């Protein structure tokens, strides 16, 4: 006789969990409770519809916690390629390490996962929401918006609070707080940021720059990549990556310095500024909108060289969850065992983004969802 398992949320981590669990424990009876009317909705939005499913480059600074890095390292991109190969989906790695389905279509990922869930006869209840659960000895009573169920194991893969239209609306945390889990405020992550400076005239300009993140005047991160100026604030992948770090430092003095010309040697730039007019240098390297912006910011404290190499923006606030790819925070990692079972309640498991685990853009968050699901499903 296998176990009766209920999984809350048919998102990415839940799907991986159920497939791996059923393949290795065929007599288990697995059922999903998913409150949306369609499963795996968020997967379709990932990687701009192409699903950046993983990354072959991993290092210990990528995630917010060493446990997250260790778990993902155990189930890295090679295992992900094999997993999908067995399911019948080819993945391709780009030169810079990003993995996508070869079809470049997130629908391929969703379809193959749903096909396998069906083949494994895993039950899926859609448009049904977890309301609460109660522990009775070794059994768990699961209360949903429609019915009550009994199970031996409850797996919570309900995501965080990012992009609520795609399912993860954060209500799960209210339920879990009643079960004595200590959850700090969940914050937006991988999202644009508002700045105190008016950026309206720069709206729509994209540059490839180098960003330095300063928290209370201390350099906290330096990263190169695309920056997109918005009507209100800053966006682009490199800014998204700063936002998840900023989310853990709210309330402090946070500034972003942008080197607009990281590929030009500082010596050469200095020489050109000394030799030619500001107009000449700005026209030579930059979009006319940035030129106008820089000229307006030159004053006795900020000369052209400073503005070109460390254009300063003061963080005001994060964009809302609606614009976030992930949430920062969640069930504390100290509250789960290495096998992802809760230390607070027996037979309750947590996987994926509902936990306090986050990584930057580049496939790292789906990798965590995958790795945590595989570990928990052993
Ligand atoms: C626009 C966008 C683009 C992204 N692109 C990438 C990318 O390219 N690469 C990458 O690595 N990451 C990407 N991410 C992040 C990634 O999608 C998430 O980290 C990942 O989906 C988290 O998986 P999860 O299973 O933990 O949660 P989710 O995928 O959010 O799934 C949670 C599921 O639980 C359901 N649920 C929630 N509460 C309840 C409840 N009370 N009862 C029943 N069901 C419930 C939800 O409806 C949902 O289906 C992106 C995210 C967004 C929003």
Coordinates of N, CA, C and O and ligand atoms in Angstrom, one line a residue, residues 7-16 32-55 63 98-100 125 127-132 144-145 156-173 175 189-190 240 321-327 351-355 357-370 372-373, ligand 1:
X7 N -0.9 17.4 -3.0 CA 0.0 18.5 -3.4 C -0.8 19.7 -3.6 O -1.8 19.7 -4.4
X8 N -0.4 20.8 -2.9 CA -1.1 22.1 -3.0 C -0.4 22.9 -4.1 O 0.7 23.4 -3.8
X9 N -1.1 23.1 -5.2 CA -0.5 24.0 -6.3 C 0.1 23.2 -7.4 O 1.1 22.5 -7.2
X10 N -0.5 23.2 -8.6 CA 0.1 22.5 -9.7 C 0.9 23.6 -10.5 O 0.5 24.0 -11.6
X11 N 1.9 24.0 -9.9 CA 2.9 24.9 -10.6 C 4.1 24.0 -10.9 O 4.0 22.8 -10.9
X12 N 5.2 24.7 -11.2 CA 6.4 24.0 -11.7 C 6.9 22.9 -10.6 O 7.1 21.8 -11.0
X13 N 7.1 23.4 -9.4 CA 7.7 22.5 -8.4 C 6.8 21.3 -8.1 O 7.2 20.2 -8.0
X14 N 5.5 21.6 -8.0 CA 4.5 20.6 -7.7 C 4.5 19.5 -8.8 O 4.5 18.3 -8.6
X15 N 4.6 19.9 -10.1 CA 4.5 19.0 -11.2 C 5.8 18.1 -11.2 O 5.7 16.8 -11.3
X16 N 6.9 18.7 -10.9 CA 8.2 17.9 -10.9 C 8.1 16.9 -9.7 O 8.5 15.7 -9.8
X32 N -3.6 16.6 -6.8 CA -3.3 18.0 -6.8 C -4.6 18.8 -6.4 O -5.7 18.5 -6.9
X33 N -4.4 19.9 -5.6 CA -5.4 20.9 -5.4 C -4.8 22.2 -6.0 O -3.8 22.6 -5.5
X34 N -5.4 22.7 -7.0 CA -4.9 23.9 -7.7 C -6.1 24.9 -7.8 O -7.1 24.6 -8.4
X35 N -5.8 26.1 -7.3 CA -7.0 27.0 -7.3 C -7.3 27.7 -8.6 O -8.4 28.2 -8.8
X36 N -6.3 27.7 -9.5 CA -6.7 28.3 -10.9 C -7.4 27.3 -11.7 O -7.5 26.1 -11.4
X37 N -8.0 27.8 -12.8 CA -8.8 26.8 -13.6 C -7.9 26.1 -14.6 O -8.3 25.2 -15.4
X38 N -6.6 26.5 -14.7 CA -5.6 25.9 -15.6 C -4.3 25.6 -14.8 O -3.9 26.4 -14.0
X39 N -3.7 24.5 -15.1 CA -2.5 24.2 -14.4 C -1.2 24.8 -15.0 O -1.3 25.2 -16.2
X40 N -0.2 25.0 -14.3 CA 1.1 25.4 -14.8 C 1.0 26.7 -15.6 O 1.7 26.9 -16.6
X41 N 0.2 27.6 -15.1 CA 0.0 28.9 -15.9 C 1.3 29.7 -15.9 O 1.6 30.3 -16.9
X42 N 2.0 29.8 -14.8 CA 3.2 30.6 -14.7 C 4.3 30.2 -15.6 O 5.0 31.0 -16.2
X43 N 4.4 28.9 -15.8 CA 5.4 28.3 -16.7 C 5.4 29.0 -18.1 O 6.4 29.3 -18.7
X44 N 4.1 29.2 -18.5 CA 3.9 29.8 -19.9 C 4.5 31.2 -20.0 O 4.9 31.6 -21.1
X45 N 4.6 31.9 -18.9 CA 5.1 33.3 -18.9 C 6.6 33.3 -18.7 O 7.2 34.4 -18.9
X46 N 7.2 32.2 -18.4 CA 8.7 32.2 -18.1 C 9.6 32.5 -19.3 O 9.2 32.1 -20.4
X47 N 10.7 33.1 -19.1 CA 11.6 33.4 -20.1 C 11.0 34.1 -21.3 O 11.3 33.7 -22.5
X48 N 10.1 35.0 -21.1 CA 9.4 35.7 -22.2 C 8.7 34.7 -23.1 O 8.7 34.8 -24.3
X49 N 8.1 33.6 -22.5 CA 7.4 32.6 -23.3 C 8.3 31.5 -23.9 O 7.8 30.6 -24.5
X50 N 9.6 31.6 -23.5 CA 10.5 30.6 -24.0 C 11.0 29.6 -22.9 O 11.6 28.6 -23.2
X51 N 10.7 30.0 -21.7 CA 11.1 29.2 -20.5 C 12.6 28.9 -20.4 O 13.1 28.0 -20.9
X52 N 13.2 29.9 -19.7 CA 14.7 29.7 -19.4 C 14.7 28.7 -18.2 O 14.7 29.1 -17.0
X53 N 14.8 27.5 -18.5 CA 14.5 26.4 -17.5 C 15.7 26.1 -16.5 O 15.5 25.6 -15.4
X54 N 16.9 26.5 -16.9 CA 18.1 26.2 -16.0 C 19.3 27.0 -16.6 O 19.2 27.7 -17.6
X55 N 20.4 26.8 -15.9 CA 21.6 27.5 -16.2 C 22.8 26.6 -15.9 O 22.8 25.9 -14.9
X63 N 22.7 32.1 -5.0 CA 21.4 32.1 -4.2 C 21.6 32.8 -2.9 O 22.7 33.1 -2.4
X98 N 22.6 29.4 -20.7 CA 21.2 29.4 -20.5 C 20.5 28.2 -21.1 O 20.8 27.9 -22.3
X99 N 19.7 27.5 -20.4 CA 19.0 26.3 -21.0 C 17.5 26.7 -21.3 O 16.8 27.3 -20.5
X100 N 17.1 26.3 -22.5 CA 15.7 26.5 -23.0 C 15.3 25.2 -23.6 O 16.1 24.4 -24.1
X125 N -7.3 18.4 -9.2 CA -8.6 19.1 -8.9 C -8.3 20.6 -9.2 O -7.5 21.2 -8.5
X127 N -9.6 24.7 -9.9 CA -10.5 25.7 -9.3 C -10.9 25.3 -7.9 O -12.1 25.4 -7.5
X128 N -10.0 24.7 -7.2 CA -10.2 24.3 -5.8 C -9.0 24.8 -5.0 O -7.9 24.6 -5.3
X129 N -9.4 25.5 -3.8 CA -8.3 26.2 -3.1 C -8.1 25.5 -1.7 O -9.1 25.2 -1.0
X130 N -6.9 25.5 -1.3 CA -6.6 25.1 0.1 C -7.1 26.2 1.0 O -6.8 27.3 0.9
X131 N -7.9 25.8 2.0 CA -8.4 26.7 3.0 C -7.6 26.5 4.3 O -7.2 27.5 5.0
X132 N -7.4 25.3 4.7 CA -6.6 24.9 5.9 C -6.3 23.5 5.9 O -6.8 22.7 5.1
X144 N -10.5 22.1 1.8 CA -10.4 23.0 0.6 C -11.8 23.8 0.5 O -12.7 23.6 1.2
X145 N -11.8 24.6 -0.6 CA -13.0 25.4 -0.8 C -14.2 24.5 -1.2 O -15.3 25.0 -1.3
X156 N 3.3 21.3 0.1 CA 2.9 22.6 -0.2 C 3.8 23.2 -1.2 O 5.0 23.5 -0.9
X157 N 3.3 23.4 -2.4 CA 4.1 23.9 -3.6 C 3.3 25.1 -4.1 O 3.1 25.2 -5.4
X158 N 2.9 26.0 -3.3 CA 1.9 27.0 -3.7 C 2.6 28.3 -4.1 O 1.9 29.3 -4.4
X159 N 3.9 28.3 -4.2 CA 4.6 29.5 -4.7 C 4.6 30.6 -3.7 O 4.3 30.4 -2.5
X160 N 5.0 31.8 -4.1 CA 5.1 32.9 -3.2 C 3.9 33.9 -3.4 O 2.8 33.6 -3.3
X161 N 4.3 35.1 -3.8 CA 3.3 36.2 -4.0 C 3.5 36.9 -5.4 O 2.9 37.9 -5.7
X162 N 4.5 36.4 -6.2 CA 4.8 37.2 -7.4 C 3.8 36.9 -8.5 O 3.4 35.7 -8.6
X163 N 3.5 37.9 -9.3 CA 2.6 37.8 -10.4 C 1.3 37.0 -10.0 O 1.0 35.9 -10.5
X164 N 0.6 37.6 -9.1 CA -0.6 36.9 -8.5 C -1.6 36.4 -9.6 O -2.3 35.4 -9.4
X165 N -1.7 37.1 -10.7 CA -2.6 36.7 -11.8 C -2.3 35.3 -12.2 O -3.1 34.6 -12.8
X166 N -1.0 34.9 -12.0 CA -0.6 33.5 -12.5 C -0.7 32.5 -11.4 O -0.2 31.4 -11.5
X167 N -1.4 32.9 -10.3 CA -1.7 31.9 -9.3 C -1.2 32.1 -7.9 O -1.9 31.8 -6.9
X168 N 0.1 32.5 -7.8 CA 0.7 32.6 -6.4 C 0.3 33.9 -5.8 O 1.0 34.9 -5.9
X169 N -0.8 33.9 -5.0 CA -1.3 35.2 -4.5 C -0.9 35.5 -3.0 O -1.3 36.4 -2.4
X170 N -0.1 34.6 -2.4 CA 0.4 34.8 -1.1 C -0.6 34.4 0.1 O -0.2 34.5 1.2
X171 N -1.8 34.1 -0.3 CA -2.8 33.7 0.7 C -2.3 32.5 1.6 O -2.5 32.4 2.8
X172 N -1.5 31.7 0.9 CA -0.9 30.5 1.6 C -0.2 30.9 2.9 O -0.2 30.2 3.9
X173 N 0.5 32.1 2.9 CA 1.2 32.5 4.1 C 0.3 32.8 5.3 O 0.7 32.6 6.4
X175 N -2.4 31.2 5.9 CA -2.8 29.8 6.4 C -1.6 29.3 7.3 O -1.8 28.8 8.4
X189 N 10.5 40.7 -5.9 CA 11.9 40.4 -6.3 C 11.9 40.2 -7.8 O 10.9 39.9 -8.4
X190 N 13.1 40.5 -8.4 CA 13.2 40.4 -9.9 C 12.1 41.3 -10.5 O 11.2 40.8 -11.3
X240 N 16.7 44.0 -12.3 CA 15.9 42.9 -11.7 C 16.8 42.2 -10.7 O 16.3 41.9 -9.5
X321 N 4.1 43.4 -6.8 CA 4.1 42.0 -7.1 C 3.7 41.7 -8.5 O 4.1 40.8 -9.2
X322 N 2.8 42.5 -9.0 CA 2.2 42.3 -10.4 C 3.4 42.3 -11.4 O 3.3 41.7 -12.5
X323 N 4.5 43.1 -11.1 CA 5.6 43.2 -12.0 C 6.8 42.4 -11.6 O 7.9 42.5 -12.1
X324 N 6.6 41.5 -10.6 CA 7.7 40.7 -10.0 C 7.7 39.3 -10.6 O 6.7 38.7 -10.7
X325 N 8.9 38.8 -10.8 CA 9.0 37.4 -11.3 C 9.1 36.5 -10.1 O 8.8 35.3 -10.2
X326 N 9.6 37.0 -9.0 CA 9.7 36.1 -7.8 C 9.3 36.9 -6.5 O 9.3 38.1 -6.6
X327 N 9.1 36.2 -5.4 CA 9.0 36.9 -4.2 C 10.2 36.5 -3.3 O 10.7 35.4 -3.4
X351 N 8.1 22.9 -0.9 CA 9.1 22.9 -2.0 C 8.8 24.2 -2.8 O 7.8 24.8 -2.8
X352 N 9.9 24.6 -3.5 CA 9.8 25.7 -4.5 C 9.8 27.1 -3.8 O 10.4 27.3 -2.7
X353 N 9.1 28.0 -4.4 CA 9.2 29.4 -4.0 C 8.5 29.8 -2.7 O 8.7 30.9 -2.2
X354 N 7.6 28.9 -2.2 CA 7.0 29.2 -0.9 C 8.1 29.3 0.2 O 7.8 29.9 1.2
X355 N 9.2 28.7 -0.1 CA 10.3 28.7 0.9 C 11.1 30.0 0.7 O 11.1 30.6 -0.4
X357 N 13.8 31.2 -0.5 CA 14.9 30.9 -1.4 C 14.7 31.7 -2.7 O 13.6 31.7 -3.3
X358 N 15.8 32.3 -3.1 CA 15.7 33.0 -4.4 C 17.0 33.2 -5.1 O 18.1 33.2 -4.5
X359 N 16.9 33.2 -6.4 CA 18.1 33.4 -7.2 C 17.9 34.5 -8.3 O 16.8 35.0 -8.4
X360 N 18.9 34.9 -9.0 CA 18.8 35.9 -10.0 C 18.1 35.4 -11.3 O 17.8 34.2 -11.4
X361 N 17.9 36.3 -12.3 CA 17.4 35.9 -13.6 C 18.4 34.9 -14.2 O 19.6 34.9 -13.9
X362 N 17.9 34.0 -15.1 CA 18.8 33.1 -15.8 C 18.5 31.7 -15.7 O 19.3 30.8 -16.0
X363 N 17.3 31.4 -15.1 CA 16.9 30.0 -15.0 C 17.1 29.4 -13.6 O 16.7 28.3 -13.3
X364 N 17.6 30.3 -12.7 CA 18.0 29.8 -11.3 C 16.8 29.5 -10.4 O 16.9 28.7 -9.5
X365 N 15.7 30.2 -10.7 CA 14.5 30.0 -9.8 C 13.8 28.7 -10.2 O 13.3 27.9 -9.3
X366 N 13.7 28.4 -11.5 CA 13.1 27.1 -11.9 C 14.0 26.0 -11.5 O 13.6 24.9 -11.1
X367 N 15.3 26.2 -11.5 CA 16.3 25.2 -11.0 C 16.0 24.8 -9.5 O 16.1 23.7 -9.1
X368 N 15.8 25.9 -8.7 CA 15.5 25.6 -7.3 C 14.2 24.9 -7.2 O 14.1 23.9 -6.4
X369 N 13.2 25.3 -7.9 CA 11.9 24.6 -7.9 C 12.1 23.1 -8.2 O 11.5 22.2 -7.6
X370 N 12.9 22.9 -9.2 CA 13.2 21.5 -9.7 C 13.9 20.7 -8.6 O 13.5 19.6 -8.2
X372 N 14.4 21.3 -5.3 CA 13.7 21.1 -4.1 C 12.6 20.0 -4.3 O 12.4 19.1 -3.4
X373 N 12.0 19.9 -5.4 CA 11.0 18.9 -5.7 C 11.6 17.5 -5.8 O 11.0 16.6 -5.2
Ligands
LIG1 C1 6.8 36.5 -15.8 C2 7.7 35.5 -15.1 C3 8.8 35.0 -15.8 C4 9.7 34.1 -15.2 N1 10.7 33.6 -15.9 C5 11.6 32.7 -15.3 C6 12.6 32.1 -16.1 O1 12.7 32.2 -17.3 N2 13.4 31.2 -15.4 C7 13.3 30.9 -14.1 O2 14.1 30.2 -13.5 N3 12.3 31.5 -13.4 C8 11.4 32.3 -14.0 N4 10.4 32.8 -13.2 C9 10.2 32.4 -11.8 C10 9.6 31.0 -11.8 O3 8.5 30.9 -12.6 C11 9.1 30.7 -10.3 O4 10.2 30.8 -9.5 C12 8.6 29.2 -10.3 O5 7.5 29.1 -11.1 C13 8.2 28.9 -8.8 O6 7.7 27.6 -8.9 P1 6.7 27.1 -7.7 O7 6.2 25.7 -8.1 O8 7.3 27.3 -6.4 O9 5.5 28.1 -7.7 P2 4.4 28.5 -8.9 O10 5.0 28.1 -10.2 O11 4.1 29.9 -8.6 O12 3.2 27.5 -8.6 C14 2.4 27.7 -7.5 C15 1.0 27.1 -7.8 O13 0.2 27.0 -6.6 C16 -1.1 27.5 -6.8 N5 -1.7 27.9 -5.5 C17 -1.2 28.9 -4.8 N6 -2.0 29.0 -3.7 C18 -2.9 28.0 -3.7 C19 -3.9 27.6 -2.8 N7 -4.2 28.2 -1.6 N8 -4.6 26.5 -3.2 C20 -4.4 25.8 -4.4 N9 -3.4 26.2 -5.2 C21 -2.7 27.3 -4.9 C22 -0.9 28.6 -7.9 O14 -2.1 28.8 -8.6 C23 0.2 27.9 -8.8 O15 -0.3 27.2 -9.8 C24 9.5 33.7 -13.8 C25 8.4 34.2 -13.2 C26 7.5 35.1 -13.8 C27 6.3 35.6 -13.1

